[in-house]
Structures are given as structure tokens and as C-alpha cells.
XYZ file of C-alpha atoms in Angstrom:
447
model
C 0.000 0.000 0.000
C 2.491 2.612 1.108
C 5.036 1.612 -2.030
C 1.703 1.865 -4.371
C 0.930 5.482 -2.986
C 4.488 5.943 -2.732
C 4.970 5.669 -6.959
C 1.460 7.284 -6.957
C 3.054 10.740 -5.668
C 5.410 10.805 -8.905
C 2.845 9.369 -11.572
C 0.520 11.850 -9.863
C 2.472 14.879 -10.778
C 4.248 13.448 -14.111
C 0.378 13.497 -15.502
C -0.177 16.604 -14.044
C 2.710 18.386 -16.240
C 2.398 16.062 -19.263
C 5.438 14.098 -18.613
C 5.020 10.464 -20.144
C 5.164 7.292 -17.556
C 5.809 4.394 -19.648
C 5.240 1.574 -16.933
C 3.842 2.189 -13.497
C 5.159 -1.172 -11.388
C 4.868 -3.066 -8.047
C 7.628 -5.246 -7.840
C 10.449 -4.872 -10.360
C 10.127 -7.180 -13.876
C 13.998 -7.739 -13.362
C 14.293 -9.822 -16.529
C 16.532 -13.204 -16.969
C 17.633 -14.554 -20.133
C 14.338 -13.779 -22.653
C 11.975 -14.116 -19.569
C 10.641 -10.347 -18.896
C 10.336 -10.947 -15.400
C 6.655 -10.185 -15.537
C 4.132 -11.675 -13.036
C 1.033 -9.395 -14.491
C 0.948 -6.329 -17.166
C -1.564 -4.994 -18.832
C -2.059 -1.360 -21.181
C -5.073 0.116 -21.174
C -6.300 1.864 -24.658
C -5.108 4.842 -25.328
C -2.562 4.924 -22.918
C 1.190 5.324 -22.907
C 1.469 3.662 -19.464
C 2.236 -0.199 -18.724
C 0.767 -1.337 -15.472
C 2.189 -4.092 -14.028
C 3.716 -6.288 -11.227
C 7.084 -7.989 -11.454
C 8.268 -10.569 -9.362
C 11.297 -9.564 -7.402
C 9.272 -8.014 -4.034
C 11.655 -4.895 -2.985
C 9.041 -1.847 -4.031
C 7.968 -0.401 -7.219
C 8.742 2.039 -10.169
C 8.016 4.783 -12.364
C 9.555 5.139 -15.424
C 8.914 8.493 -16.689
C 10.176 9.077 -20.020
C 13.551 10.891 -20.489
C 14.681 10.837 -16.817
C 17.585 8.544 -15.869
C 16.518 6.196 -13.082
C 16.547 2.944 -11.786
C 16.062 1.339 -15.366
C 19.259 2.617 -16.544
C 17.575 3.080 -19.814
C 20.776 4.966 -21.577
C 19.615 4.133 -25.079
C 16.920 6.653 -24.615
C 18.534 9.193 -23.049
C 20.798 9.381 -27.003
C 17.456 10.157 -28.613
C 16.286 13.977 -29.350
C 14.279 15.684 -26.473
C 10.096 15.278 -26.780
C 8.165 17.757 -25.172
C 6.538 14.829 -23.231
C 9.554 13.922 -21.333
C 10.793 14.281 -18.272
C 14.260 16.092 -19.340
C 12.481 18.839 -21.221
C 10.340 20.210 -18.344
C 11.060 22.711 -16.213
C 12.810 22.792 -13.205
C 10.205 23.474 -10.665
C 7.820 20.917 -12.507
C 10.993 18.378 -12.294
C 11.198 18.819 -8.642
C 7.832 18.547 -7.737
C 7.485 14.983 -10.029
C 10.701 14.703 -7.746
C 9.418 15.021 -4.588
C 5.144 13.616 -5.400
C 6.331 10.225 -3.688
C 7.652 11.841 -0.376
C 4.981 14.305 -0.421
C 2.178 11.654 -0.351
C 3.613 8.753 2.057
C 4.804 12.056 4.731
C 0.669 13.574 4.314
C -0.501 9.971 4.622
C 1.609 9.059 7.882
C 0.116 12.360 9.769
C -3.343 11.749 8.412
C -3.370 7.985 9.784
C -1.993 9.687 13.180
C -4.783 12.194 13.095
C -7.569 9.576 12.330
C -5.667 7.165 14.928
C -6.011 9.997 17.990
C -9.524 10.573 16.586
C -10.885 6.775 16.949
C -8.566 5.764 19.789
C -7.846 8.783 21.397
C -4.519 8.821 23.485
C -3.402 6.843 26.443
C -0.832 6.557 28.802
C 0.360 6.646 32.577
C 2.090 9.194 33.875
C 5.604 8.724 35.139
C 4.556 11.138 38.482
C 1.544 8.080 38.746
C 4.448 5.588 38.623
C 4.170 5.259 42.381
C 6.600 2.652 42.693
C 9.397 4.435 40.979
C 11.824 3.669 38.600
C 14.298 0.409 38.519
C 17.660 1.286 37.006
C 21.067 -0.525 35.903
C 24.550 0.056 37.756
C 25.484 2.523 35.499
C 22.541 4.362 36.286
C 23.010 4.130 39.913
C 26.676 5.047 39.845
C 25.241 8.710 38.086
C 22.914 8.953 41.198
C 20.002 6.916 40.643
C 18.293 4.657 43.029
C 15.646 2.352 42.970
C 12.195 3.540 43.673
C 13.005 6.963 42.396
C 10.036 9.075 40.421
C 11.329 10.658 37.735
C 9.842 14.030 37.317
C 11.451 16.645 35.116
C 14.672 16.744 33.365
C 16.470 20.200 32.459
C 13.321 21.998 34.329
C 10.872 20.278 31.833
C 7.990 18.020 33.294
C 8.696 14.315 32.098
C 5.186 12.730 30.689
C 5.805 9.435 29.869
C 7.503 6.291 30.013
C 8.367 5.811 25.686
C 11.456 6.597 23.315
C 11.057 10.207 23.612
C 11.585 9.653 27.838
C 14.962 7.598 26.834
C 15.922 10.488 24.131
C 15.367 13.170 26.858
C 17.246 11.586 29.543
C 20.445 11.250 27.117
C 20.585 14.829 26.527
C 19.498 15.928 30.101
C 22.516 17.768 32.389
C 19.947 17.449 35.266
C 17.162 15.191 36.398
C 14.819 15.863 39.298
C 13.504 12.535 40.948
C 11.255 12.187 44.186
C 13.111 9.819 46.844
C 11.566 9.029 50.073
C 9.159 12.364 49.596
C 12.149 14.608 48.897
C 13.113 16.033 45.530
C 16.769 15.100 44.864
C 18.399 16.790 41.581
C 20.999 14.652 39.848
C 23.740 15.882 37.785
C 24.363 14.106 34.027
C 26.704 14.338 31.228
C 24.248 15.285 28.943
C 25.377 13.131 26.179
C 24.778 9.230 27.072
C 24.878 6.976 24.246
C 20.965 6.454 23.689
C 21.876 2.741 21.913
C 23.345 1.542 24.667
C 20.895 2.941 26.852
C 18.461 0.588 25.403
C 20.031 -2.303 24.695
C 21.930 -2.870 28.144
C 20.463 -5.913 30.049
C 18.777 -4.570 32.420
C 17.920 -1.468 30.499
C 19.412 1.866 32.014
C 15.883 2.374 33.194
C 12.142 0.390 33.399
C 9.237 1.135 35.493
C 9.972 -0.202 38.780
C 7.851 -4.042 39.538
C 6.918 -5.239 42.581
C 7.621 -9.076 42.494
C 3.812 -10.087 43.195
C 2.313 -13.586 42.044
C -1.084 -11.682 41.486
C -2.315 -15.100 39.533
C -1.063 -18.911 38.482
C -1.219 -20.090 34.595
C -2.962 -23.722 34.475
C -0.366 -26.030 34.086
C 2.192 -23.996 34.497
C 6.018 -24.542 36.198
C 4.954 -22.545 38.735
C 1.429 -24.461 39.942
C 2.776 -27.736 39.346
C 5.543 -26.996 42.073
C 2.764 -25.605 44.647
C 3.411 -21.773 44.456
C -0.028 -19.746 45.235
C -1.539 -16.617 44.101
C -0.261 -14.102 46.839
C 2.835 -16.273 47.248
C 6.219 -13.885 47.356
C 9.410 -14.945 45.257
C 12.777 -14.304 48.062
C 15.146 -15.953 45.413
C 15.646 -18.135 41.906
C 18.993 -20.481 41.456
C 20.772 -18.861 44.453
C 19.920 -14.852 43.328
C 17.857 -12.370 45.413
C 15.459 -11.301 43.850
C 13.494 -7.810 45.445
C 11.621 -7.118 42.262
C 10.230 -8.594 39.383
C 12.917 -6.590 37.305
C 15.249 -8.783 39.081
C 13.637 -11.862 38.633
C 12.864 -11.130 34.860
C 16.799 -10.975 34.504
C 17.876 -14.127 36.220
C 15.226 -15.497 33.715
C 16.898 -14.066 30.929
C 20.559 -14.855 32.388
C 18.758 -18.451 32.411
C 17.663 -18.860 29.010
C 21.514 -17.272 27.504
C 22.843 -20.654 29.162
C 19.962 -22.237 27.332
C 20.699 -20.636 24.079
C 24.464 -21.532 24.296
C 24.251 -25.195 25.499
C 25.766 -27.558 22.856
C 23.608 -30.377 24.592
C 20.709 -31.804 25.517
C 22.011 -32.488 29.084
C 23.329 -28.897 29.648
C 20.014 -27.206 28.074
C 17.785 -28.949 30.597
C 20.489 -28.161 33.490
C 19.245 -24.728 32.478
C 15.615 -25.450 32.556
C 15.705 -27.402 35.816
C 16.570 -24.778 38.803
C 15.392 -23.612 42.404
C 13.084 -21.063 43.488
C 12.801 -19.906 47.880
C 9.470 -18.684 48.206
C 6.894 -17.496 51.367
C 4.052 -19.694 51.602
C 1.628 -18.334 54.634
C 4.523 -16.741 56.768
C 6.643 -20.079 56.028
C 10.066 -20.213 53.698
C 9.682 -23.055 51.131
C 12.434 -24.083 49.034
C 11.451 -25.739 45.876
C 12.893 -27.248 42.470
C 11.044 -26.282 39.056
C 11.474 -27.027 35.641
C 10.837 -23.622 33.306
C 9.447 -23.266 30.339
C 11.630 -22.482 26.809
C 9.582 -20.370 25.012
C 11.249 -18.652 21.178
C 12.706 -15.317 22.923
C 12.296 -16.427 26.550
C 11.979 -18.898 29.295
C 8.541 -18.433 31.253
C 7.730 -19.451 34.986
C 3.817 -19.473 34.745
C 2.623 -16.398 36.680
C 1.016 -12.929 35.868
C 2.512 -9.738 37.696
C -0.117 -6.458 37.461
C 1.860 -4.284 38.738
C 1.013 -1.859 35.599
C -2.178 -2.814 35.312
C -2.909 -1.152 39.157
C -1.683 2.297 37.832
C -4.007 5.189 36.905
C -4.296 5.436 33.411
C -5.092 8.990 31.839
C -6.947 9.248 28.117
C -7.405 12.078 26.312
C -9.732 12.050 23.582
C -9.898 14.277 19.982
C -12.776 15.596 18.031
C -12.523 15.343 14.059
C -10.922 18.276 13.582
C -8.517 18.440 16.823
C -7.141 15.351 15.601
C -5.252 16.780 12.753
C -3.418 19.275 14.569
C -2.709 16.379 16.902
C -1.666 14.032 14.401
C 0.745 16.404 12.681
C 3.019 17.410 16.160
C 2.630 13.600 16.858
C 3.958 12.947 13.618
C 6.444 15.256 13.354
C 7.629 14.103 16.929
C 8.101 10.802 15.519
C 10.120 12.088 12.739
C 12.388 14.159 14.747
C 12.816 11.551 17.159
C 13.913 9.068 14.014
C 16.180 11.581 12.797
C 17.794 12.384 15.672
C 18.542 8.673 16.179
C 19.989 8.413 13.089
C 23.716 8.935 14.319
C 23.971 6.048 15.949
C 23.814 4.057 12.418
C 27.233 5.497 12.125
C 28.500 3.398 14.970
C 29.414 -0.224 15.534
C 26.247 -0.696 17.996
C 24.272 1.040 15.329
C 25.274 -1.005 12.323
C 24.571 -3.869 14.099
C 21.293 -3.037 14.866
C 20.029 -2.502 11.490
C 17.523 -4.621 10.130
C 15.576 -5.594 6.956
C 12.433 -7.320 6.022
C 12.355 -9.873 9.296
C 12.686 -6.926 11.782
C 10.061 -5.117 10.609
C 8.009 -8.054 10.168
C 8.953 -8.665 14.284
C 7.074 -4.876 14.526
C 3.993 -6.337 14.523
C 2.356 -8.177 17.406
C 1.415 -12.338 16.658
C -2.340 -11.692 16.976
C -3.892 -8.592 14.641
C -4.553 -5.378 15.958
C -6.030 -3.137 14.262
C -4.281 0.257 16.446
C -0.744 -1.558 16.258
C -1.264 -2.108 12.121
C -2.289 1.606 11.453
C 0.583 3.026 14.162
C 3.103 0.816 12.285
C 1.772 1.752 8.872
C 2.299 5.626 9.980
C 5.657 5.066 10.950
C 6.701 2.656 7.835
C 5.195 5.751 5.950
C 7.013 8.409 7.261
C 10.216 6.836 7.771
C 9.797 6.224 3.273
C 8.898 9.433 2.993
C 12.327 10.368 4.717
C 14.854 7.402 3.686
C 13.911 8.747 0.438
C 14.398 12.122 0.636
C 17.965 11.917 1.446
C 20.345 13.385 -0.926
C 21.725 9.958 -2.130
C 21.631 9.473 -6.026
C 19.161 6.823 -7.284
C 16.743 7.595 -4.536
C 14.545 10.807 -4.729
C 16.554 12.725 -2.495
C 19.308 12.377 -4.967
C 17.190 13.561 -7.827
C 16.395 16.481 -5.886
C 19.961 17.554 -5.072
C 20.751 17.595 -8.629
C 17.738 19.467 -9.507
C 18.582 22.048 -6.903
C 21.882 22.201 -8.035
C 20.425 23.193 -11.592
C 18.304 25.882 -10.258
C 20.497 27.801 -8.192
C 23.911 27.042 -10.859
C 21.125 27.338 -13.994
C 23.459 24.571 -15.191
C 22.789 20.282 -15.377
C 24.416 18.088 -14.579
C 26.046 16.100 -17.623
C 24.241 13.350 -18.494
C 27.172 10.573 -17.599
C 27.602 11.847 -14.531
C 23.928 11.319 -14.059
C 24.261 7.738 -14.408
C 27.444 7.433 -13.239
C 25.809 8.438 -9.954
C 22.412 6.549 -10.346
C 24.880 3.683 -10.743
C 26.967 4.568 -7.593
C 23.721 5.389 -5.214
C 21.793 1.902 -6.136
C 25.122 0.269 -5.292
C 24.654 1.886 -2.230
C 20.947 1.419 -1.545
C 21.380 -2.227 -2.508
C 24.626 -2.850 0.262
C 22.468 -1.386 2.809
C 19.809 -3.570 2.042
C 22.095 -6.973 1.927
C 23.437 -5.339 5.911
C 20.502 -4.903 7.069
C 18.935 -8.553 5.644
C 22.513 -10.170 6.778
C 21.954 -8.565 10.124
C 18.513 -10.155 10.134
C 19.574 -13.932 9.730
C 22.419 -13.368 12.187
C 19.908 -12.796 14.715
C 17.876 -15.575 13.814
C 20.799 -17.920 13.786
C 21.766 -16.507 17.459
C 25.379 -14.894 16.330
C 23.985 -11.560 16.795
């Protein structure tokens, strides 16, 4: 859908200035030997435009008559001008076929946000209703942090809520206020932590504070087969403390790395098999249980609501406060995006790229109809942006060059022109075998 709006945008705007589109694909029809490499085509009467689908699933295409593009169609580029092609148009009409794509996927992404707010409205906890405080890493705690502080404002701005944009804040903070014990205690910070790392420590540098609480059993489950109750409290698991169901979340997950890394069946069920101390009715019980290996985890069988016991606040939107709404949410999103965007330039960041099985892994197991049209914003705006950029054989690219034209009132040669569509697919297409590579890595457990 987004890739078929996407190419919409530019075939759109060719029509509009009588530019000829001589096929209009999903897919590309990359041919091999004297197949075509066409799933489905068809040309209606009358028209100068091919519509079809190919069969190699990384997007779609324009191609607009005399403009060099992804086709690398040369041989008509050595042909005189027409008035009906793309070369002989100009400028401002070039830029606006240019940027048609970009300009539809970005106005789609904050129109789904608007109509999002409008049928689901907005909701969240506040941090300040976070009663229990905040549970934080050691390198948290060796800047100041404790556990069971509530964060409240960093830099003299009220936090809101517990998302990326909390994380993104606290990076760039030089202060943070927290309440501790009743008091307000400030705490001094560098004001540049590495956001990446932030995330992806284990434990995280920061998560909403759990109360270890067995608030109900799962039938069948490790933990009601070895006796332990509703109301039951956890004291330890294989030897560890555990205070917190933070805590005991991580010995899980310290657990199920042994798991992973166990070259046999005798080590892997070592893993499994392990001992939980436990307060039954005032008395300490010590008791052996077998876990559960699930695909990302290993489960013990019991729900903790801690979350679930917080006030919630909604706010709702009428049709037409939605759209303002839905444009500073969207915008929010993109700036946040952007301004994450450095860390691709790092190791950590590299590494964390990912193709078509991460953002397949966006989307929850069970459909949702709020998750699918959030994701389908973000997908869209983050296209409308990846392709903006001023690398050649995306639109960006084109757009550079075209800028370059109107403020020089020069082009750019035509060789150069492919010499750099050539050069910026080469790119496009090693950042798509990274991010891909990175993606069966993970699957394979090496990343």
C-alpha cells in the first residue's frame, strides 16, 4: 500500500505536467535470459502507461520518459528531447514529479496519526503516577540513581511518559529531578549518554519499577505444578535475590543465555531445571522447578499487574482536533527518528540494522487493528524520509541535482547522471544486503 501510494506521488504529478510514464510497477520485472520478469501487465487503450507487477518483491517504479533512473535506460537518453519527457520540463515541474512520492507517504503518515487519535484517542500513565518508581542498571546508579526513584522533570521540563522520547530526553538531560523518600533530589548528568546503549543494556538503564507479586497462576504452568499460590512472594531463583520482578525477569533471561548456548541436551535442561525460595503463609519453602523455553524467553507461569494497578489517563480528539494532533505527533516521531539516526554510524548502530524480518517482528502475533495503522504511519514516514535523502538513485538524490540546476542554472552532464544513479543503487542495494545479513544473524543466534 504505502510503495503503491508511494509511486502514486510521482505518476501523480508526471500526468499533471504532461510528462510520459511508460510503466507504473509493483515489484520490479527484473528480466533473466528472454523471460521479462513479468508476473502481471496490462495497457489500457489509449494509454502510454504499462501497469504491471514484477516478481522480485523490494518496491515499485516509475519510469517516466527521459529521466535517468533505476532502469538505466541509456539508449533513450541518445534520442532527441520530446516535449513529453521528463528532461524537457522545467525545473520546478521536475522537482515537484521529484518530490510527489515523499509528499504523499509524509501527508498519509500524519493523516493515519490524526484519524488514529480521533478513533482511539490517546493513552498513557504518567511517570509522576508511577508510584513505585523507577528500577535502574549500575550505570545508572553510579550517576545517582536509586531504585524507587520518580522521575519528574529533566532540564526543568515536566517528564510525561515512560516511551522513546523519555529515553531520548534523559540522554541529553545535564539534570534530572527525581522524588526519593518524599524529597526532591536533583541529579547531575553528562548530557550526552549513548541512547543505543541505553536501550540495549540488560537490564535497560531504566524500566518502570515491579513489585515481584504472584497476582495469579497459569494452568499447568512450572509454577502451579511446584505448589506456588496466588499471593505467594518470590525471596530468590537459582541462588539470586530477587526484590523485584525486574530482578527476577533478569535471572530469567541470564537463564535462558545458558539455554541458548548449550551444545547439549544435558546442559540445556540443566538450564531449565533450577530452584526457586518462596513465602508460603509466613513459612520459607524451598522448591525445584522445571521452566518453560519459550522462542525469545523462558517463562515461569505467573502474571505480575503491577502496571495494570496504575491510573491510566486518556485524552480524547474531536474530528478536527485530531489533525493538529496528528501532525506534532507525527512530526515528533520524525524528529525523534532523525535524531537517532547517528547512531547508524557506529558499531552498535550497524549492528542493529535490520531488513524485512525486523520489521516483520514490529507487529504483534495476533492482529490489531491500532498496532497495524501506528506501524503503517511510521513505515510511511520513515519512506517518505529514507527517500528524501540526498543519495543518487533515490529521490533525495534527484532532488539535489535538480537544486543544483536551479540555483547554478546549469545540469548536470548526463554521464555523470548515471554514473551516480549507478553509484547510489550500489549503495541502496549494500544497505539492504546489511541490514537482511543482520537479520539472519539474529535468527541464527550470532547476533
Amino acid at each position: 500500500m504505502l510503495v503503491l501510494l508511494h509511486e502514486g506521488g510521482h505518476f501523480l504529478f508526471s500526468k499533471l505536467f504532461g510528462v510520459r510514464v511508460e510503466k507504473f510497477y509493483m515489484f520490479f520485472d527484473l528480466g533473466i535470459g528472454k523471460w521479462t520478469g513479468k508476473l502481471f501487465s496490462f495497457k489500457p487503450k489509449n494509454s502510454d502507461t504499462e501497469y504491471g507487477v514484477g516478481w522480485l518483491p523490494l518496491g515499485g517504479y516509475c519510469k517516466i520518459s527521459g529521466m535517468i533512473d533505476e532502469s538505466f535506460d541509456t539508449e533513450q537518453m541518445k534520442q532527441p528531447e520530446q516535449p513529453w519527457e521528463f528532461r524537457t520540463k522545467p525545473a520546478w515541474q521536475r522537482l515537484l514529479i521529484m518530490t510527489g512520492g515523499v509528499l504523499v507517504n509524509f501527508l498519509l503518515a500524519l493523516f493515519i496519526y490524526a484519524m488514529i487519535l480521533f478513533h482511539w484517542g490517546q493513552s498513557y500513565i504518567p511517570l509522576q503516577n508511577m508510584t513505585h518508581g523507577m528500577y535502574f542498571n549500575d550505570e545508572a546508579k553510579e550517576l545517582g540513581f536509586q531504585n524507587g526513584d520518580i522521575m519528574l522533570s529533566h532540564d526543568g521540563v515536566d517528564f510525561s511518559t515512560f516511551d522513546a522520547d523519555f529515553y531520548r530526553d534523559l540522554s541529553t538531560s545535564h539534570e534530572v529531578t527525581v522524588l526519593r523518600q518524599g524529597q526532591k533530589v536533583s541529579i547531575a548528568l553528562p548530557g550526552d549518554l549513548n541512547l543505543l546503549q541505553m536501550l540495549k543494556s540488560e537490564p535497560r538503564f531504566v524500566e518502570p519499577l515491579m513489585p515481584l507479586s504472584i497476582d495469579s497462576v497459569m494452568p499447568g504452568s512450572p509454577i502451579e505444578k511446584c505448589g506456588i499460590k496466588a499471593g505467594d512472594r518470590i525471596l530468590s531463583i537459582n541462588g539470586h535475590e530477587v526484590d523485584t520482578h525486574n530482578e527476577f525477569t533478569f535471572e530469567l533471561g541470564r537463564l535462558y543465555d545458558v539455554y541458548k548456548a548449550a551444545d547439549n541436551d544435558a546442559t540445556r535442561e540443566q538450564a531449565l531445571n533450577t530452584t526457586i525460595i518462596y513465602v508460603h503463609n509466613g513459612d520459607t519453602i524451598s522448591t525445584s522447578i522445571k521452566l518453560q523455553a519459550g522462542k525469545k524467553a523462558l517463562a515461569a507461569g505467573f502474571y505480575n499487574m503491577a502496571m495494570s494497578k496504575y491510573e491510566v489517563v486518556k485524552k480524547e480528539y474531536g474530528f478536527f482536533e485530531s489533525f493538529p494532533a496528528g501532525v506534532e505527533y507525527g512530526l515528533n516521531v520524525l524528529s525523534g527518528y532523525v535524531s537517532d539516526l547517528k547512531y547508524v554510524f557506529t558499531s552498535d548502530g550497524a549492528k542493529s540494522l535490520g531488513g524485512f524480518g525486523t520489521i516483520g517482528s514490529l507487529f504483534p502475533p495476533m492482529w490489531d487493528w491500532y498496532v497495524f495503522w501506528k506501524m503503517t504511519a511510521f513505515l510511511s514516514i520513515i519512506l517518505a524520509f529514507m527517500n528524501i535523502l540526498p543519495i543518487p538513485a533515490l529521490d533525495g538524490g534527484h532532488v539535489l541535482f535538480l537544486l543544483y540546476e536551479m540555483i547554478t542554472r546549469r545540469k548536470p552532464s548526463e554521464k555523470f547522471m548515471i554514473w551516480a544513479e549507478y553509484a547510489g543503487f550500489g549503495i541502496v542495494i549494500l544497505l539492504m544486503i546489511v541490514a537482511n545479513l543482520n537479520d539472519i544473524l539474529r535468527w541464527m543466534g550470532v547476533m
